[in-house]
Coordinates of C-alpha atoms and ligand atoms in Angstrom, one line a residue:
M190 CA 6.8 17.0 10.9
S191 CA 7.2 15.2 13.5
D192 CA 9.1 15.9 17.0
V193 CA 12.5 13.8 17.0
R194 CA 11.7 13.3 20.7
E195 CA 8.1 12.3 19.9
L196 CA 9.7 10.0 17.4
A197 CA 12.3 8.7 20.0
A198 CA 9.4 7.5 22.5
T199 CA 8.3 5.1 20.1
V200 CA 11.3 3.4 20.6
G201 CA 9.8 2.3 24.6
R202 CA 7.3 0.2 23.0
A203 CA 9.5 -1.5 20.4
V204 CA 11.9 -3.2 22.8
L205 CA 8.8 -4.9 24.6
A206 CA 9.2 -7.4 21.6
P207 CA 10.0 -10.9 22.3
S208 CA 13.8 -12.2 21.6
L209 CA 15.5 -15.5 21.7
H210 CA 16.9 -15.7 25.5
N211 CA 15.6 -12.5 25.3
S212 CA 19.1 -11.5 23.9
Q213 CA 17.1 -7.8 22.6
P214 CA 19.7 -7.9 19.4
W215 CA 18.9 -4.8 18.3
R216 CA 19.6 -0.9 18.6
F217 CA 17.9 2.1 17.3
V218 CA 18.6 5.1 15.5
V219 CA 16.1 8.4 15.2
A220 CA 17.0 10.7 12.3
D221 CA 15.6 12.2 9.0
E222 CA 12.2 12.2 10.6
A223 CA 12.5 8.1 10.6
V224 CA 13.0 5.9 13.4
E225 CA 15.9 2.8 11.9
V226 CA 16.0 -0.8 13.5
W227 CA 19.3 -2.2 13.1
L228 CA 20.2 -5.7 14.1
D229 CA 22.8 -5.3 16.7
A230 CA 25.5 -8.4 15.5
R231 CA 27.2 -8.2 18.7
R232 CA 23.7 -9.3 20.6
G233 CA 24.0 -12.5 18.4
L234 CA 24.1 -16.3 20.0
P235 CA 26.8 -17.7 17.5
V236 CA 25.8 -21.3 18.9
A237 CA 22.3 -21.6 18.8
D238 CA 21.4 -18.7 16.2
P239 CA 24.3 -18.6 13.8
G240 CA 22.7 -17.5 11.0
F241 CA 21.1 -14.7 12.6
R242 CA 17.7 -15.5 11.8
A243 CA 16.1 -15.6 15.0
A244 CA 18.0 -11.9 15.8
R245 CA 16.2 -10.7 12.9
M246 CA 12.8 -12.3 13.4
A247 CA 13.2 -10.3 17.0
C248 CA 13.7 -7.3 14.6
G249 CA 10.7 -8.0 12.7
A250 CA 9.2 -8.0 15.9
A251 CA 10.4 -4.7 17.2
V252 CA 9.0 -3.0 14.0
F253 CA 5.6 -4.4 14.2
N254 CA 5.4 -3.0 17.3
L255 CA 6.8 0.6 15.4
R256 CA 4.1 -0.2 13.2
L257 CA 1.4 0.2 16.0
A258 CA 3.2 3.2 18.2
I259 CA 3.7 5.6 15.1
P260 CA -0.1 5.6 14.2
V261 CA -1.4 5.4 18.3
E262 CA 0.8 7.6 20.1
L263 CA 1.9 10.2 16.7
G264 CA -1.3 10.3 14.6
R265 CA 0.7 9.2 11.5
Q266 CA 0.8 6.7 8.4
P267 CA 3.5 4.4 9.7
D268 CA 5.9 4.5 6.2
T269 CA 7.7 1.3 6.8
T270 CA 10.7 0.1 4.4
V271 CA 12.0 -3.4 5.4
L272 CA 15.9 -3.8 4.4
P273 CA 15.8 -0.3 2.8
E274 CA 19.6 0.0 1.9
Y275 CA 21.1 -2.8 -0.7
G276 CA 24.1 -3.8 0.9
R277 CA 23.6 -2.9 4.8
R278 CA 22.2 -5.6 5.7
D279 CA 22.1 -4.9 9.4
L280 CA 19.9 -1.9 8.8
I281 CA 16.6 -4.1 9.5
A282 CA 13.8 -1.4 8.7
R283 CA 13.5 2.2 8.2
L284 CA 9.7 3.8 9.3
R285 CA 9.2 7.4 8.5
P286 CA 5.6 9.0 9.7
G287 CA 3.7 9.6 6.8
P288 CA 0.5 11.7 6.7
V289 CA -1.3 12.6 9.6
R290 CA -4.2 9.7 9.9
P291 CA -5.3 8.4 13.2
A292 CA -5.2 5.0 14.4
T293 CA -7.7 2.4 13.7
P294 CA -9.5 0.8 16.7
R295 CA -7.8 -2.5 15.9
E296 CA -4.2 -0.8 15.6
R297 CA -5.4 0.6 19.1
E298 CA -6.2 -3.2 20.7
L299 CA -3.0 -4.4 19.2
Y300 CA -0.5 -1.5 20.8
A301 CA -2.4 -2.1 24.1
S302 CA -2.0 -5.7 24.4
I303 CA 1.9 -5.0 23.7
R304 CA 2.8 -4.4 27.4
R305 CA 0.6 -7.9 28.4
R306 CA 2.1 -10.0 26.2
H307 CA 4.8 -12.2 27.4
T308 CA 6.1 -15.7 26.9
N309 CA 4.1 -18.3 29.2
R310 CA 6.1 -21.6 29.4
Y311 CA 3.5 -22.9 32.0
P312 CA 1.6 -25.2 31.3
F313 CA -2.0 -23.7 30.1
R314 CA -5.9 -25.3 30.7
D315 CA -7.0 -28.9 29.5
D316 CA -10.8 -27.7 30.3
V317 CA -11.2 -24.7 28.0
P318 CA -10.4 -25.0 24.1
V319 CA -9.1 -22.5 21.4
D320 CA -11.8 -21.9 19.4
R321 CA -12.8 -22.1 16.1
G322 CA -13.0 -18.0 15.7
Q323 CA -9.6 -17.7 17.7
R324 CA -7.9 -19.9 15.6
A325 CA -8.9 -17.8 12.3
A326 CA -7.6 -14.8 14.1
L327 CA -4.4 -16.2 14.3
R328 CA -4.3 -17.5 11.0
A329 CA -5.4 -14.1 9.7
A330 CA -3.0 -12.4 11.8
A331 CA 0.2 -14.1 10.2
Y332 CA -1.8 -14.0 6.5
G333 CA -1.8 -10.5 7.1
E334 CA 2.4 -10.6 7.1
G335 CA 2.6 -12.7 4.2
C336 CA 3.2 -15.7 6.1
W337 CA 1.0 -18.9 7.4
L338 CA 0.7 -20.3 10.8
D339 CA -0.8 -24.3 10.9
M340 CA -2.9 -25.4 13.6
V341 CA -1.2 -28.8 14.2
T342 CA -4.4 -31.3 15.5
D343 CA -4.4 -34.5 13.9
P344 CA -3.0 -36.2 16.7
A345 CA -0.2 -38.3 14.6
R346 CA 1.2 -35.4 12.9
R347 CA 1.2 -33.6 16.8
D348 CA 3.5 -36.3 17.9
A349 CA 5.6 -36.2 15.2
L350 CA 6.0 -32.6 15.7
A351 CA 6.4 -32.7 19.4
E352 CA 9.1 -36.1 19.1
L353 CA 11.3 -33.6 16.8
S354 CA 11.4 -30.6 19.2
R355 CA 12.1 -33.2 22.1
R356 CA 14.9 -34.6 19.9
A357 CA 16.3 -31.0 18.8
E358 CA 16.9 -30.3 22.3
R359 CA 18.6 -33.7 23.5
L360 CA 20.7 -32.6 20.5
L361 CA 21.0 -29.1 21.6
A362 CA 21.5 -30.2 25.2
A363 CA 24.4 -32.4 24.5
D364 CA 26.7 -29.6 22.9
P365 CA 28.7 -27.8 26.0
A366 CA 28.8 -24.5 23.7
Y367 CA 25.2 -24.5 23.6
R368 CA 24.9 -25.1 27.6
E369 CA 27.2 -22.6 28.0
E370 CA 25.6 -20.0 26.2
L371 CA 22.5 -20.9 27.2
R372 CA 23.6 -20.6 31.2
R373 CA 24.9 -16.9 30.4
W374 CA 21.4 -16.0 29.1
A375 CA 19.4 -17.9 32.1
R376 CA 20.5 -15.3 34.8
D377 CA 18.7 -13.2 36.8
N378 CA 19.8 -9.7 35.1
P379 CA 18.2 -6.1 35.5
A380 CA 18.6 -5.9 31.7
D381 CA 18.6 -8.7 29.8
G382 CA 18.2 -12.5 29.8
V383 CA 15.7 -14.8 31.1
P384 CA 15.4 -14.6 34.9
P385 CA 14.0 -18.2 37.0
G386 CA 10.9 -16.1 37.7
A387 CA 10.1 -15.9 34.0
A388 CA 11.4 -19.6 32.7
G389 CA 8.4 -21.7 33.8
P390 CA 8.8 -24.8 35.3
R391 CA 12.5 -26.9 34.8
P392 CA 11.8 -29.4 31.9
E393 CA 11.7 -33.2 33.2
P394 CA 12.9 -35.7 30.6
Y395 CA 9.2 -36.4 29.8
D396 CA 8.8 -32.9 28.6
P397 CA 6.1 -33.6 26.0
L398 CA 7.9 -30.7 23.9
G399 CA 11.7 -30.3 25.0
Q400 CA 11.2 -27.1 26.2
R401 CA 14.7 -25.2 26.9
D402 CA 16.1 -25.4 30.1
Y403 CA 16.0 -21.6 31.4
G404 CA 16.4 -23.3 35.3
G405 CA 12.9 -22.0 36.7
P406 CA 11.1 -23.4 39.9
D407 CA 10.3 -27.3 39.8
R408 CA 7.3 -28.9 38.5
H409 CA 5.1 -29.7 41.3
A410 CA 3.3 -32.8 40.9
G411 CA -0.7 -31.9 39.4
R412 CA 1.0 -29.2 37.3
E413 CA 1.6 -31.7 34.5
Y414 CA 1.1 -30.1 30.7
E415 CA -1.8 -29.9 29.0
R416 CA -2.6 -33.5 27.5
E417 CA -3.8 -32.2 24.1
P418 CA -1.6 -29.3 23.1
L419 CA -2.6 -26.9 20.7
L420 CA 0.5 -26.6 18.7
A421 CA 1.3 -24.7 15.6
V422 CA 3.9 -24.1 13.1
L423 CA 4.8 -20.3 11.9
G424 CA 6.3 -20.2 8.6
G425 CA 6.7 -18.1 5.3
P426 CA 7.8 -18.1 1.4
G427 CA 11.7 -18.3 2.0
D428 CA 14.5 -18.0 4.7
S429 CA 16.1 -14.8 3.1
P430 CA 16.5 -11.9 5.3
A431 CA 13.9 -9.9 4.0
S432 CA 11.8 -13.0 5.0
Q433 CA 12.8 -13.4 8.9
V434 CA 11.8 -10.2 9.3
A435 CA 8.2 -10.7 7.9
A436 CA 8.5 -13.7 10.3
G437 CA 8.7 -11.5 12.8
Q438 CA 6.3 -9.0 12.2
A439 CA 3.6 -11.7 12.1
L440 CA 4.8 -13.2 15.1
Q441 CA 4.0 -9.9 16.9
R442 CA 0.6 -10.0 15.4
I443 CA -0.2 -13.4 16.3
L444 CA 1.4 -13.0 19.9
L445 CA -0.8 -9.5 20.1
T446 CA -4.1 -10.8 18.7
A447 CA -3.9 -14.3 21.2
A448 CA -2.8 -11.4 24.1
G449 CA -6.0 -9.6 23.3
H450 CA -8.2 -12.6 23.4
G451 CA -6.6 -13.7 26.7
L452 CA -4.1 -16.4 25.4
A453 CA -1.1 -17.4 25.9
V454 CA 1.8 -18.7 23.9
A455 CA 5.1 -20.4 24.3
L456 CA 7.6 -20.2 22.0
Y457 CA 10.2 -23.3 20.6
S458 CA 12.5 -22.6 18.2
Q459 CA 15.1 -25.5 18.9
P460 CA 13.8 -27.4 15.9
F461 CA 14.6 -24.5 13.6
D462 CA 18.0 -24.6 15.4
I463 CA 19.6 -28.1 13.2
P464 CA 19.2 -27.9 9.7
D465 CA 18.4 -31.6 9.9
V466 CA 15.2 -31.2 12.2
H467 CA 14.6 -28.4 10.3
A468 CA 14.2 -30.1 6.8
Q469 CA 12.0 -33.2 8.9
V470 CA 9.7 -30.2 10.1
R471 CA 9.1 -28.6 6.9
A472 CA 8.7 -32.2 5.5
L473 CA 5.8 -32.9 8.0
M474 CA 4.5 -29.5 7.6
G475 CA 3.8 -30.3 3.8
R476 CA 4.0 -26.5 2.9
L477 CA 6.1 -25.0 0.4
G478 CA 8.7 -22.4 1.7
T479 CA 10.2 -22.2 5.4
P480 CA 8.5 -23.0 9.1
Y481 CA 10.2 -20.7 11.5
L482 CA 8.8 -21.2 14.8
L483 CA 6.4 -24.0 17.0
L484 CA 3.9 -22.0 18.6
R485 CA 2.1 -23.9 21.8
I486 CA -1.1 -21.6 22.1
G487 CA -3.9 -21.7 25.4
Y488 CA -5.6 -20.7 28.0
P489 CA -2.8 -19.9 30.9
T490 CA -3.2 -21.8 34.1
R491 CA -1.1 -18.8 35.5
P492 CA 0.8 -15.7 34.5
A493 CA 3.6 -14.9 33.5
P494 CA 6.4 -12.7 34.8
S495 CA 7.5 -10.2 32.7
T496 CA 11.5 -10.2 31.8
P497 CA 13.6 -6.8 32.0
R498 CA 14.5 -5.0 29.0
R499 CA 18.2 -2.9 28.6
P500 CA 17.6 1.3 28.9
V501 CA 16.1 2.6 25.9
S502 CA 18.5 5.6 26.1
Q503 CA 21.4 3.0 25.8
I504 CA 20.4 1.6 22.3
T505 CA 18.7 4.6 20.8
R506 CA 20.9 7.7 18.7
I507 CA 19.8 10.5 18.1
L508 CA 20.5 12.6 15.4
G509 CA 19.7 15.7 13.9
Q510 CA 19.0 16.5 10.0
R511 CA 21.4 14.2 8.0
T512 CA 22.8 16.4 5.4
G513 CA 24.2 15.1 2.4
S514 CA 26.3 12.1 3.0
G515 CA 27.3 13.4 6.4
V516 CA 25.5 14.0 9.8
S517 CA 24.9 16.7 11.8
N518 CA 23.6 17.5 15.4
Ligands
FMN183 C1 12.8 -16.0 17.2 C2 12.9 -16.2 18.9 C3 12.9 -17.9 19.3 C4 12.7 -18.1 20.8 N1 12.8 -19.2 21.3 C5 12.6 -19.8 22.5 C6 12.5 -21.1 22.3 O1 12.8 -21.8 22.2 N2 12.3 -21.7 24.4 C7 11.6 -20.8 24.9 O2 11.1 -20.9 26.1 N3 11.4 -19.4 24.2 C8 11.9 -19.0 23.4 N4 11.4 -18.0 22.8 C9 10.9 -16.6 24.0 C10 12.0 -15.4 24.4 O3 12.9 -16.5 25.2 C11 11.3 -14.5 24.9 O4 10.6 -13.8 24.2 C12 12.4 -13.8 25.7 O5 12.6 -14.4 26.9 C13 11.6 -12.4 26.4 O6 10.6 -12.6 27.3 P1 8.9 -12.3 26.7 O7 8.6 -12.8 25.4 O8 8.6 -12.7 28.0 O9 9.2 -10.5 26.8 C14 11.9 -17.2 21.6 C15 11.3 -16.2 21.2 C16 11.7 -15.3 19.8 C17 11.5 -14.0 19.3

């Protein structure tokens, strides 16, 4: 039996997961010897993410952190069920500490990277490539969660992908509702949003990938983006809620693996926010299934600062034993 407070403590790692605009679209319930991850629809992004795809991916990334925290902090097998209750779509996952078992060395490594990982929107180094072994490790991280990660190294395909990303950003930026939503999350707030320090340099018209404009410092001359960025597309078998949660777990496994190798990652979801552009990315990748996210991967030229999180106590309900269908404390 796990102590309910020990189980609740694992939420501290879950909330370090990434989320679009740092919206943190989750809440947690600790009950019945299990921790539940719920999608908090009130924190959705109606313009950028009307179908909650990015929100479910963020929740999936939080689930992955819990899958590491349960063995590392509690020494127990994390028995995980995604979308455990038919008809309760906001209940993303239930993780029950199972039999006693020590964390594996790999789990410990990934767990240690949870705190170190930050989205890095700065230019990456051009002089040190991401080597074949690292690329293979990142691909394996995606496959391990039933998804795929394709590195786009052919220059023509890379340019086509970058152009689709820029086009998506231009289309979004032309929508006043989108700009207003972005403005509300691009802020210096102690609990959420993307503060100017974490935003990376301001995008300019020639920005190679159409980075989202969260504000941030002006770009200085000589701080150009890498000439040959390593781009990768994360995709999975489908676009159902379960697939989106799987994609979030794959994303977090990739990001923690990258952090363990000293690599930085920037994320671009605009091409997937516009159905027409999304379809073109799917055609370009030539893969069955759905692409979810564009990643730029490399060695950082400077570290990315951390972003804030809401206090765990505000978003976690601790319940006692459930009796029958009711809940008692
Ligand atoms: C599904 C998803 C989509 C994202 N899309 C973007 C994006 O388009 N542009 C961007 O700069 N960051 C993007 N991010 C990164 C978030 O802004 C970042 O995770 C959040 O600000 C928290 O910061 P952290 O990752 O450093 O903890 C995305 C994150 C997720 C999970």
